[in-house]
């Protein structure tokens, strides 16, 4: 599995965009510019990008409330996303969804989701549509290690196998569901085996390494596109921030986050790999960094200047048509 | 025009909608039936009430899709397929099972459009067998439409006869918003004249089942024929009533109700569900708020008591409002 230069640059740009989007979002929350609850994806960028680089707009993803990364990786407009986080009526969802519900159905983004394991059943529906239409599309659901203990996740996995639909379940293990470690919350020793017990292959990836995720995703997505049923991807990678911005993170070991940032950073690992293979030069990667920083700056200044919603907009977009009141 | 039962009218609507539009498919538990059975008789069941009968044989396994017993996954699958342009009709069997898949209905399909800034549509229909009358006890008898009416983003339909059921279901399938379709199961065998061709009944337009001057009666689902029975009996006593069947509780035809209340000056609201936070209170509140000055007597609410639905036939008969209770309420507001 090899990517050409353009592909490598694109993958790096996407991961870097997510990193800078999240870091800047953190700053703006601390500045009081962004309301609500925000769950940052920092550190897990390779998961989203490694999967979404195999997809186009006709394939679908559904996400979690740690969803910024998935949406950016799938092609959501970064400027519209930042405006959405700021609650502007110029945001991607007109300020109606915010951080937890970023969506762009035209781009195959069926929404970030505020309910843990709310997404997998919906993704099975998108996969079922692909099967009925026989159009070769796949439906990806991203969900965290917290989701694998939810009944809806079990139902979705079983239904996907029974109906033989092209669904790919991406389980992102960042070790914590909120403040509780996977060692406590999952009752069995081998989560991969438990998932495979539903009757589909599961491919394991190192979520700190873009290439590891990219290769696992290639196998899983190819399996799903074959039309014989779903597949799974297990990507392991700790998150660099708390569950939500403001989380006191009492559950972390001393030095845990520093260790992650030093030794399990997908951006550092990507750069190290490029230095080793010589496929991309440092200057080329630095140029991407500058480009991304300018984009994020534009997104934030745009979001700050964007129109605020008016009270009349509260009741818009509930129904397409309603008839009598 | 041929007489058809509500079951047959709904079945006919499904056959016609699936024949007319390839994006329509049916999904649910035993909607075909016998899948995986050694009998080999796939498609013999057509739902536990037979409403989806014949669809598997007519349209095959890709359009009449049996599922495991997993209500959340069924609703989620319908919602996801609808988001990408299909028009699924899911069956959740007994309406009580909403409890199992509440999240997928309320937090997911009911909120996509709003949370996504109006840039999506979710044309999914979820069908339920609704209400009491079968001695099916506490977990197979509830009229869950009153609860679901409280959630913006969902449209809620409750037909009271075969004609309306066909027209409302065809409207539901072509509607671009998610629709919850509650079929009062005691009415499945009730028949009336139903056209063979396809037709739709718009949402939010109440039916005037009876017209009269003395009192407005609003009733839902299986309460409509009982209210009609009560009103017909009172005619001998010189009392005439409007009987309004809203047909959809969301959207609700508030204009029809208010105009009638303003004309008669009296209101009786009838539903089979328990009273608290229910449709009867909702409509009583509407009239008190917006037609108070035309009221000539107290607004009466006729509902089940605040208890779960009992099993014993005698107890269930005492639980679900009957014509006698509706008559008594009309007389009380006239007194």
XYZ file of C-alpha atoms in Angstrom:
660
model
C 0.000 0.000 0.000
C 1.677 3.163 -1.113
C 0.557 6.737 -1.530
C 1.908 9.103 -4.128
C 3.320 12.460 -3.162
C 0.008 14.220 -3.567
C -1.671 11.643 -1.333
C 0.987 11.969 1.334
C 0.724 15.750 1.360
C -3.031 15.550 1.548
C -2.955 13.090 4.447
C -0.516 15.250 6.378
C -2.494 18.394 5.625
C -5.696 16.789 6.901
C -4.093 15.592 10.149
C -2.432 18.943 10.701
C -5.707 20.763 10.011
C -7.490 18.686 12.635
C -4.674 19.277 15.157
C -4.672 23.026 14.652
C -8.474 23.219 14.549
C -8.641 21.456 17.916
C -5.808 23.398 19.523
C -7.335 26.676 18.415
C -10.800 25.549 19.535
C -9.319 24.895 22.967
C -7.894 28.417 23.075
C -11.161 29.995 21.977
C -13.132 28.051 24.579
C -10.744 29.277 27.255
C -11.235 32.802 25.860
C -14.975 32.392 26.355
C -15.719 32.532 22.635
C -17.284 29.066 22.289
C -20.235 27.889 24.384
C -21.400 24.439 25.384
C -19.560 21.156 25.768
C -16.671 20.417 23.441
C -14.805 17.128 23.099
C -11.456 17.437 21.364
C -9.970 14.830 19.040
C -6.354 15.947 19.476
C -3.950 13.032 19.211
C -6.345 10.744 17.335
C -6.051 12.503 13.952
C -4.514 9.523 12.160
C -7.633 7.424 12.836
C -9.987 9.744 10.991
C -7.622 10.567 8.158
C -6.377 7.002 7.699
C -9.966 5.868 7.168
C -11.424 8.821 5.255
C -8.605 8.945 2.696
C -10.240 5.811 1.229
C -13.649 7.494 0.825
C -15.323 9.968 -1.489
C -18.402 12.154 -1.050
C -20.778 9.317 -1.958
C -19.531 7.137 0.891
C -20.880 8.073 4.299
C -19.502 8.463 7.773
C -21.283 8.935 11.059
C -19.366 10.263 13.985
C -19.326 10.732 17.740
C -19.338 13.752 19.990
C -15.557 13.764 19.509
C -16.395 14.421 15.886
C -14.443 17.422 14.592
C -11.649 15.219 13.279
C -13.925 12.833 11.406
C -15.807 15.682 9.766
C -12.644 17.505 8.664
C -11.140 14.260 7.384
C -14.299 13.594 5.341
C -14.141 17.020 3.749
C -16.316 19.308 5.860
C -15.664 22.977 5.268
C -13.342 24.075 8.084
C -14.454 27.694 7.969
C -18.121 26.671 8.219
C -17.271 24.299 11.054
C -15.549 26.969 13.113
C -18.486 29.321 12.540
C -20.753 26.507 13.737
C -18.743 26.098 16.943
C -19.099 29.834 17.483
C -22.892 29.408 17.159
C -23.181 31.634 14.114
C -26.082 31.410 11.682
C -23.380 31.222 9.002
C -22.110 27.974 10.509
C -22.303 24.671 8.680
C -25.549 23.865 10.559
C -26.702 27.487 11.001
C -25.742 27.363 14.673
C -28.398 24.717 15.389
C -26.029 21.817 16.013
C -22.733 23.112 17.363
C -19.705 21.008 18.162
C -21.599 17.786 18.859
C -23.732 17.761 15.706
C -21.559 18.977 12.838
C -23.001 17.450 9.670
C -22.910 17.830 5.914
C -25.069 15.184 4.286
C -24.046 16.333 0.780
C -20.484 15.363 1.658
C -21.587 12.062 3.175
C -21.201 13.315 6.745
C -24.290 12.038 8.558
C -23.426 14.006 11.632
C -21.397 13.986 14.765
C -23.567 12.489 17.476
C -24.161 13.357 21.108
C -25.283 9.851 22.031
C -22.605 7.213 22.622
C -23.291 4.396 20.108
C -26.140 6.413 18.613
C -24.385 6.314 15.270
C -23.792 2.635 14.457
C -27.476 1.771 13.799
C -27.852 4.788 11.502
C -24.720 3.823 9.635
C -26.189 0.371 9.039
C -29.103 2.146 7.355
C -26.783 4.032 5.020
C -25.028 0.752 4.272
C -28.382 -0.926 3.634
C -29.241 1.807 1.128
C -25.930 1.109 -0.628
C -26.748 -2.587 -0.758
C -30.282 -2.039 -2.105
C -28.994 0.378 -4.745
C -26.020 -1.884 -5.428
C -23.814 1.182 -5.914
C -20.577 0.031 -4.262
C -20.733 2.589 -1.469
C -19.627 1.962 2.091
C -20.903 3.432 5.351
C -18.412 4.042 8.137
C -19.367 4.497 11.754
C -16.779 5.919 14.083
C -17.379 5.185 17.727
C -15.218 5.045 20.809
C -14.324 2.332 23.292
C -17.264 3.582 25.344
C -19.644 2.554 22.579
C -18.713 -1.119 22.566
C -20.602 -1.649 25.820
C -23.794 -0.091 24.450
C -26.600 -2.330 23.206
C -27.147 -0.244 20.089
C -23.597 -1.061 19.000
C -24.306 -4.786 19.411
C -27.603 -4.497 17.556
C -25.995 -2.613 14.705
C -23.131 -5.080 14.336
C -25.462 -8.065 14.355
C -27.928 -6.484 11.930
C -25.079 -5.544 9.570
C -23.945 -9.162 9.487
C -27.474 -10.529 9.085
C -28.256 -8.166 6.202
C -24.723 -8.439 4.717
C -24.410 -4.691 4.291
C -21.230 -2.722 3.488
C -20.778 -1.172 6.926
C -17.402 -0.585 8.549
C -17.343 -0.186 12.314
C -14.342 1.865 13.366
C -13.776 1.451 17.077
C -11.412 4.098 18.381
C -9.942 2.944 21.644
C -8.605 5.952 23.505
C -8.732 3.893 26.721
C -11.285 6.035 28.521
C -15.056 6.275 28.317
C -15.404 9.652 29.992
C -13.394 9.097 33.172
C -13.443 5.311 33.314
C -10.747 3.093 31.909
C -11.453 0.356 29.399
C -9.815 -2.141 31.789
C -12.723 -1.549 34.140
C -15.543 -0.980 31.652
C -15.073 -3.903 29.267
C -15.810 -7.188 30.967
C -13.764 -9.428 28.732
C -10.040 -9.601 28.080
C -10.155 -9.638 24.322
C -12.329 -6.972 22.812
C -11.205 -7.794 19.289
C -12.346 -11.392 19.711
C -15.638 -10.238 21.204
C -16.270 -8.019 18.191
C -15.231 -10.721 15.751
C -17.788 -12.894 17.513
C -20.472 -10.955 15.663
C -19.214 -12.618 12.518
C -17.010 -10.150 10.660
C -13.285 -9.528 10.323
C -11.636 -6.896 12.487
C -8.368 -5.200 11.496
C -6.179 -3.682 14.195
C -4.294 -0.429 13.770
C -1.860 1.704 15.725
C -3.661 5.019 15.888
C -0.464 6.976 16.353
C 0.676 5.853 12.910
C -1.241 7.107 9.880
C 0.104 4.302 7.703
C -1.044 1.619 10.101
C -4.598 2.975 10.097
C -4.538 3.572 6.348
C -3.567 -0.031 5.684
C -6.083 -1.532 8.126
C -8.789 0.672 6.639
C -7.855 -0.419 3.118
C -8.481 -4.027 4.085
C -11.694 -3.373 5.994
C -13.194 -1.100 3.337
C -12.233 -3.483 0.529
C -13.965 -6.282 2.438
C -17.113 -4.182 2.839
C -17.135 -3.118 -0.812
C -16.978 -6.760 -1.862
C -20.582 -7.013 -0.686
C -20.335 -9.989 1.627
C -20.872 -8.045 4.824
C -19.358 -5.618 7.305
C -15.855 -5.262 8.699
C -14.266 -3.650 11.717
C -11.235 -1.530 12.491
C -9.759 -1.267 15.948
C -7.531 1.769 16.289
C -5.719 2.335 19.563
C -4.560 5.818 20.451
C -4.896 7.929 23.579
C -6.412 11.383 23.430
C -4.225 14.335 24.379
C -7.017 16.215 26.144
C -9.714 15.331 28.668
C -13.102 13.894 27.831
C -14.394 17.443 27.449
C -12.682 20.797 27.642
C -12.489 21.549 31.349
C -12.240 17.921 32.436
C -9.903 17.854 35.496
C -8.542 14.490 34.264
C -8.173 12.877 37.687
C -7.993 9.523 35.938
C -4.676 10.161 34.232
C -1.404 8.653 35.437
C 1.487 11.020 36.158
C 3.222 11.821 32.914
C 0.661 10.003 30.793
C -0.165 12.890 28.512
C 3.446 14.001 28.121
C 4.312 10.470 27.166
C 1.519 10.408 24.569
C 2.563 13.755 23.121
C 6.244 12.735 22.996
C 5.948 9.146 21.829
C 2.540 8.649 20.250
C 1.992 11.728 18.122
C 0.809 10.943 14.596
C 2.231 14.188 13.215
C 5.696 13.558 14.670
C 5.568 9.971 13.502
C 4.535 11.024 10.016
C 7.368 13.538 9.798
C 9.857 10.955 11.084
C 8.728 8.520 8.433
C 9.092 11.126 5.704
C 12.600 11.983 6.928
C 13.451 8.314 6.751
C 12.013 7.602 3.307
C 12.648 11.009 1.787
C 9.205 10.978 0.134
C 8.433 14.473 1.424
C 10.987 17.074 2.440
C 10.890 19.051 5.667
C 10.336 22.191 3.649
C 7.288 20.680 1.963
C 5.818 19.690 5.313
C 6.593 23.115 6.780
C 4.790 24.700 3.859
C 1.698 22.625 4.683
C 1.944 23.786 8.305
C 1.925 27.436 7.232
C -0.996 26.855 4.903
C -2.984 25.186 7.687
C -2.194 27.916 10.228
C -3.475 30.523 7.764
C -6.652 28.510 7.157
C -7.387 28.186 10.877
C -6.702 31.891 11.393
C -9.126 32.680 8.582
C -11.718 30.322 10.095
C -11.495 31.957 13.525
C -11.530 35.533 12.276
C -14.395 34.577 9.957
C -16.318 32.967 12.822
C -15.842 36.036 15.010
C -17.134 38.328 12.271
C -19.971 36.038 11.136
C -23.627 36.928 11.636
C -25.316 35.933 14.876
C -28.628 34.095 14.639
C -31.851 36.009 15.251
C -34.727 34.899 17.524
C -36.903 34.229 14.470
C -34.505 31.456 13.469
C -35.281 29.408 16.593
C -38.187 27.626 14.928
C -36.779 27.366 11.405
C -35.801 23.984 9.957
C -37.813 21.803 12.341
C -39.908 20.361 9.511
C -39.672 20.633 5.746
C -43.389 21.310 5.680
C -45.871 21.140 8.469
C -49.306 22.173 7.190
C -51.604 23.583 9.867
C -49.932 24.505 13.153
C -66.473 1.220 -4.083
C -65.148 -1.854 -2.306
C -65.199 -2.200 1.465
C -61.790 -2.963 2.920
C -60.520 -3.515 6.424
C -57.943 -1.172 7.865
C -55.406 -3.993 7.663
C -56.083 -4.494 3.956
C -56.143 -0.770 3.246
C -52.703 -0.311 4.811
C -51.396 -3.395 3.032
C -52.695 -2.046 -0.277
C -51.035 1.311 0.370
C -47.698 -0.428 0.981
C -47.988 -2.531 -2.193
C -48.864 0.525 -4.267
C -46.180 2.772 -2.770
C -43.488 0.139 -3.317
C -44.623 -0.461 -6.891
C -44.642 3.270 -7.622
C -41.280 4.191 -6.080
C -38.174 2.007 -5.989
C -36.777 3.892 -3.014
C -39.601 2.614 -0.783
C -38.798 -0.507 1.228
C -40.213 -2.214 4.291
C -38.069 -3.357 7.226
C -38.889 -4.900 10.588
C -39.348 -8.016 12.667
C -41.201 -10.715 10.705
C -42.429 -8.279 8.065
C -41.740 -11.208 5.708
C -41.410 -13.983 8.267
C -40.022 -17.521 8.382
C -36.530 -16.455 7.297
C -34.048 -19.182 8.162
C -36.863 -21.600 8.928
C -36.589 -25.273 7.929
C -40.113 -24.933 6.536
C -38.705 -22.825 3.727
C -41.885 -20.740 3.740
C -40.183 -17.341 3.639
C -42.665 -14.504 3.348
C -45.597 -16.422 4.833
C -46.157 -14.141 7.825
C -46.252 -10.505 6.725
C -46.001 -9.056 10.213
C -47.649 -10.346 13.369
C -50.875 -8.601 12.348
C -50.495 -9.526 8.668
C -50.234 -5.893 7.585
C -47.146 -6.473 5.389
C -48.557 -9.664 3.901
C -47.466 -10.440 0.335
C -44.773 -7.761 0.134
C -41.907 -10.253 0.266
C -43.353 -12.278 -2.572
C -44.035 -9.181 -4.632
C -40.812 -7.294 -4.022
C -38.226 -9.765 -2.734
C -35.740 -9.766 0.128
C -34.109 -6.435 -0.739
C -37.379 -4.513 -0.337
C -39.174 -6.506 2.368
C -36.450 -6.988 4.927
C -36.732 -9.156 8.014
C -34.557 -8.156 10.949
C -33.538 -9.693 14.233
C -35.443 -8.392 17.264
C -33.496 -5.166 17.613
C -35.738 -2.119 17.579
C -32.958 0.444 17.936
C -31.174 -0.982 14.917
C -34.400 -1.076 12.900
C -35.200 2.588 13.542
C -31.551 3.549 13.080
C -31.398 1.657 9.797
C -34.544 3.394 8.589
C -33.194 6.773 9.656
C -29.810 6.209 8.011
C -31.314 4.934 4.776
C -33.682 7.918 4.697
C -30.798 10.351 5.224
C -29.200 9.062 2.036
C -32.389 9.270 -0.026
C -34.382 6.068 0.478
C -37.984 6.014 1.748
C -38.066 3.249 4.336
C -41.208 2.088 6.105
C -40.123 0.366 9.311
C -42.422 -1.683 11.512
C -41.810 -1.741 15.257
C -44.726 -4.069 15.934
C -46.271 -2.984 19.275
C -46.068 0.753 19.937
C -44.945 0.021 23.489
C -41.561 -1.023 22.079
C -40.813 2.649 21.524
C -39.330 2.312 24.984
C -36.586 0.156 23.472
C -35.690 2.541 20.661
C -36.601 5.939 22.078
C -33.142 7.370 21.412
C -33.129 6.524 17.736
C -36.599 8.034 17.277
C -36.322 11.114 19.452
C -32.649 12.074 19.537
C -31.677 10.845 16.114
C -34.312 10.888 13.362
C -36.449 13.533 15.047
C -33.594 15.999 15.334
C -31.453 15.532 12.218
C -33.081 18.267 10.227
C -32.871 20.903 12.946
C -29.407 20.035 14.225
C -28.046 19.885 10.688
C -29.302 23.385 9.942
C -32.155 22.311 7.676
C -29.794 20.806 5.119
C -31.055 17.231 5.378
C -34.284 15.340 5.129
C -35.287 12.072 6.724
C -38.293 10.626 4.897
C -38.691 7.568 7.129
C -42.009 6.154 8.301
C -42.176 4.036 11.455
C -45.395 2.012 11.826
C -46.773 0.726 15.112
C -49.712 -1.384 16.242
C -51.136 0.887 18.892
C -53.454 0.926 21.859
C -55.568 -1.348 24.016
C -58.524 -3.651 23.518
C -56.846 -7.046 23.219
C -56.210 -7.840 26.874
C -52.565 -7.549 25.972
C -51.682 -5.983 29.348
C -49.180 -3.341 30.334
C -46.426 -3.759 27.718
C -48.500 -4.412 24.586
C -51.403 -1.948 24.887
C -50.233 1.623 25.126
C -51.230 4.529 22.893
C -47.747 5.991 22.729
C -48.688 8.669 20.197
C -49.505 11.158 22.938
C -45.958 10.945 24.288
C -44.371 11.153 20.853
C -46.482 14.186 19.935
C -44.462 16.178 22.436
C -41.254 15.891 20.403
C -40.745 18.539 17.714
C -39.304 17.106 14.504
C -41.560 14.071 14.405
C -44.903 13.952 12.635
C -47.486 11.766 14.329
C -50.431 10.084 12.608
C -53.358 8.211 14.215
C -55.954 6.965 11.712
C -59.398 5.913 12.928
C -60.704 4.112 9.826
C -59.517 2.218 6.767
C -60.062 5.072 4.306
C -57.997 7.520 6.317
C -55.356 4.891 7.050
C -54.619 4.351 3.356
C -54.541 8.033 2.446
C -52.528 9.029 5.477
C -49.974 6.238 4.976
C -49.452 7.197 1.330
C -48.966 10.787 2.478
C -46.545 9.615 5.179
C -44.427 7.712 2.656
C -44.141 10.694 0.317
C -43.567 13.147 3.187
C -39.979 14.353 3.525
C -40.075 14.478 7.351
C -39.963 11.476 9.709
C -43.451 10.164 10.427
C -44.649 7.926 13.283
C -47.761 6.035 12.145
C -49.893 4.557 14.929
C -52.440 1.959 13.809
C -55.092 1.318 16.483
C -54.927 -2.450 16.456
C -58.534 -3.054 17.512
C -59.549 -1.340 14.269
C -57.515 -3.596 11.924
C -60.630 -5.674 11.172
C -63.000 -2.699 10.826
C -64.002 -2.033 7.224
C -65.293 0.891 5.205
C -65.256 1.983 1.578
C -61.712 2.470 0.327
C -60.811 3.433 -3.256
C -58.553 1.056 -5.164
C -56.398 3.847 -6.539
C -53.697 5.767 -4.677
C -54.727 8.969 -2.864
C -53.279 11.051 -0.072
C -54.777 12.858 2.896
C -52.809 15.950 3.917
C -51.393 16.138 7.437
C -52.840 18.715 9.801
C -56.376 18.593 8.374
C -58.938 17.234 10.810
C -61.967 15.255 9.693
C -65.459 16.279 10.836
C -66.988 12.881 11.547
C -70.252 14.382 12.863
C -71.578 17.922 12.719
C -73.689 19.513 15.420
C -74.378 22.670 17.421
C -74.244 21.880 21.119
C -70.808 20.522 21.888
C -67.438 19.884 20.256
C -66.029 16.407 20.786
C -62.397 15.736 19.823
C -61.369 12.077 19.771
C -58.347 10.109 18.575
C -57.867 6.695 16.974
C -60.064 3.967 18.405
C -61.937 6.592 20.460
C -63.426 8.085 17.270
C -65.959 5.289 16.605
C -66.825 5.197 20.318
C -67.384 8.945 20.390
C -69.542 8.646 17.252
C -71.596 5.989 19.001
C -72.076 8.282 22.014
C -73.048 11.252 19.834
C -75.522 9.188 17.807
C -77.165 7.991 21.029
C -77.508 11.566 22.320
C -79.290 12.646 19.161
C -82.461 11.011 20.544
C -82.181 13.397 23.498
C -81.958 16.395 21.203
C -78.204 16.964 21.657
C -76.087 17.392 18.546
C -72.282 17.476 18.494
C -69.335 18.194 16.241
C -67.024 15.187 16.270
C -63.524 16.106 15.205
C -60.927 13.462 14.385
C -57.615 15.352 14.081
C -56.035 12.314 12.281
C -52.579 13.762 12.916
C -51.548 14.931 16.381
C -48.448 16.612 14.985
C -49.255 18.720 13.046
C -52.525 19.346 14.891
C -55.418 21.123 13.189
C -55.916 23.647 15.955
C -57.985 25.928 13.686
C -60.663 23.279 13.191
C -60.875 22.631 16.934
C -60.980 26.303 17.930
C -63.527 27.253 15.278
C -65.810 24.455 16.415
C -65.419 25.337 20.107
C -66.199 28.972 19.320
C -69.381 27.845 17.556
C -70.610 25.300 20.138
C -69.190 26.831 23.323
C -68.426 23.415 24.760
C -65.581 20.902 24.521
C -65.100 17.234 25.389
C -61.729 15.636 24.547
C -61.426 11.846 24.426
C -58.325 9.669 24.351
C -57.502 6.133 25.461
C -54.179 7.092 27.081
C -53.720 8.074 30.738
C -54.528 11.693 31.541
C -51.384 13.377 32.812
C -49.459 15.481 30.283
C -51.651 13.978 27.586
C -53.509 15.013 24.458
C -56.751 15.667 26.314
C -55.007 18.128 28.633
C -53.182 19.643 25.683
C -56.366 20.366 23.750
C -58.238 21.475 26.863
C -55.383 23.910 27.475
C -55.533 25.125 23.900
C -59.251 25.918 24.206
C -58.839 27.537 27.633
C -56.050 29.688 26.267
C -57.540 30.683 22.948
C -61.323 30.220 23.110
C -62.102 30.911 26.779
C -64.660 33.611 26.172
C -66.809 31.358 24.019
C -67.018 28.588 26.627
C -70.452 27.991 28.150
C -69.511 25.039 30.342
C -66.481 23.234 31.772
C -64.087 21.523 29.390
C -64.295 17.783 30.041
C -61.450 15.311 29.537
C -62.272 11.646 29.036
C -59.251 9.374 29.302
C -57.982 6.184 30.848
C -57.190 6.447 34.557
C -53.624 7.141 35.636
C -52.628 3.493 35.714
C -50.950 0.966 33.428
C -53.266 -0.959 31.107
C -54.671 -4.000 32.958
C -54.836 -7.543 31.608
C -58.224 -8.819 32.792
C -60.936 -8.177 30.161
C -63.260 -6.694 32.780
C -60.555 -4.391 34.047
C -59.506 -3.340 30.552
C -63.133 -2.593 29.669
C -63.282 -0.358 32.732
C -59.946 1.231 31.787
C -60.511 2.291 28.174
C -63.168 5.011 27.819
C -66.430 3.746 26.343
C -69.435 5.426 24.779
C -71.218 5.686 28.152
C -68.357 7.684 29.669
C -68.238 9.955 26.635
C -72.016 10.518 26.828
C -71.750 11.340 30.510
C -69.007 13.886 29.832
C -71.024 15.574 27.096
C -74.038 15.817 29.424
C -71.869 17.227 32.220
C -70.588 20.054 30.091
C -74.165 20.730 28.921
C -75.525 20.833 32.473
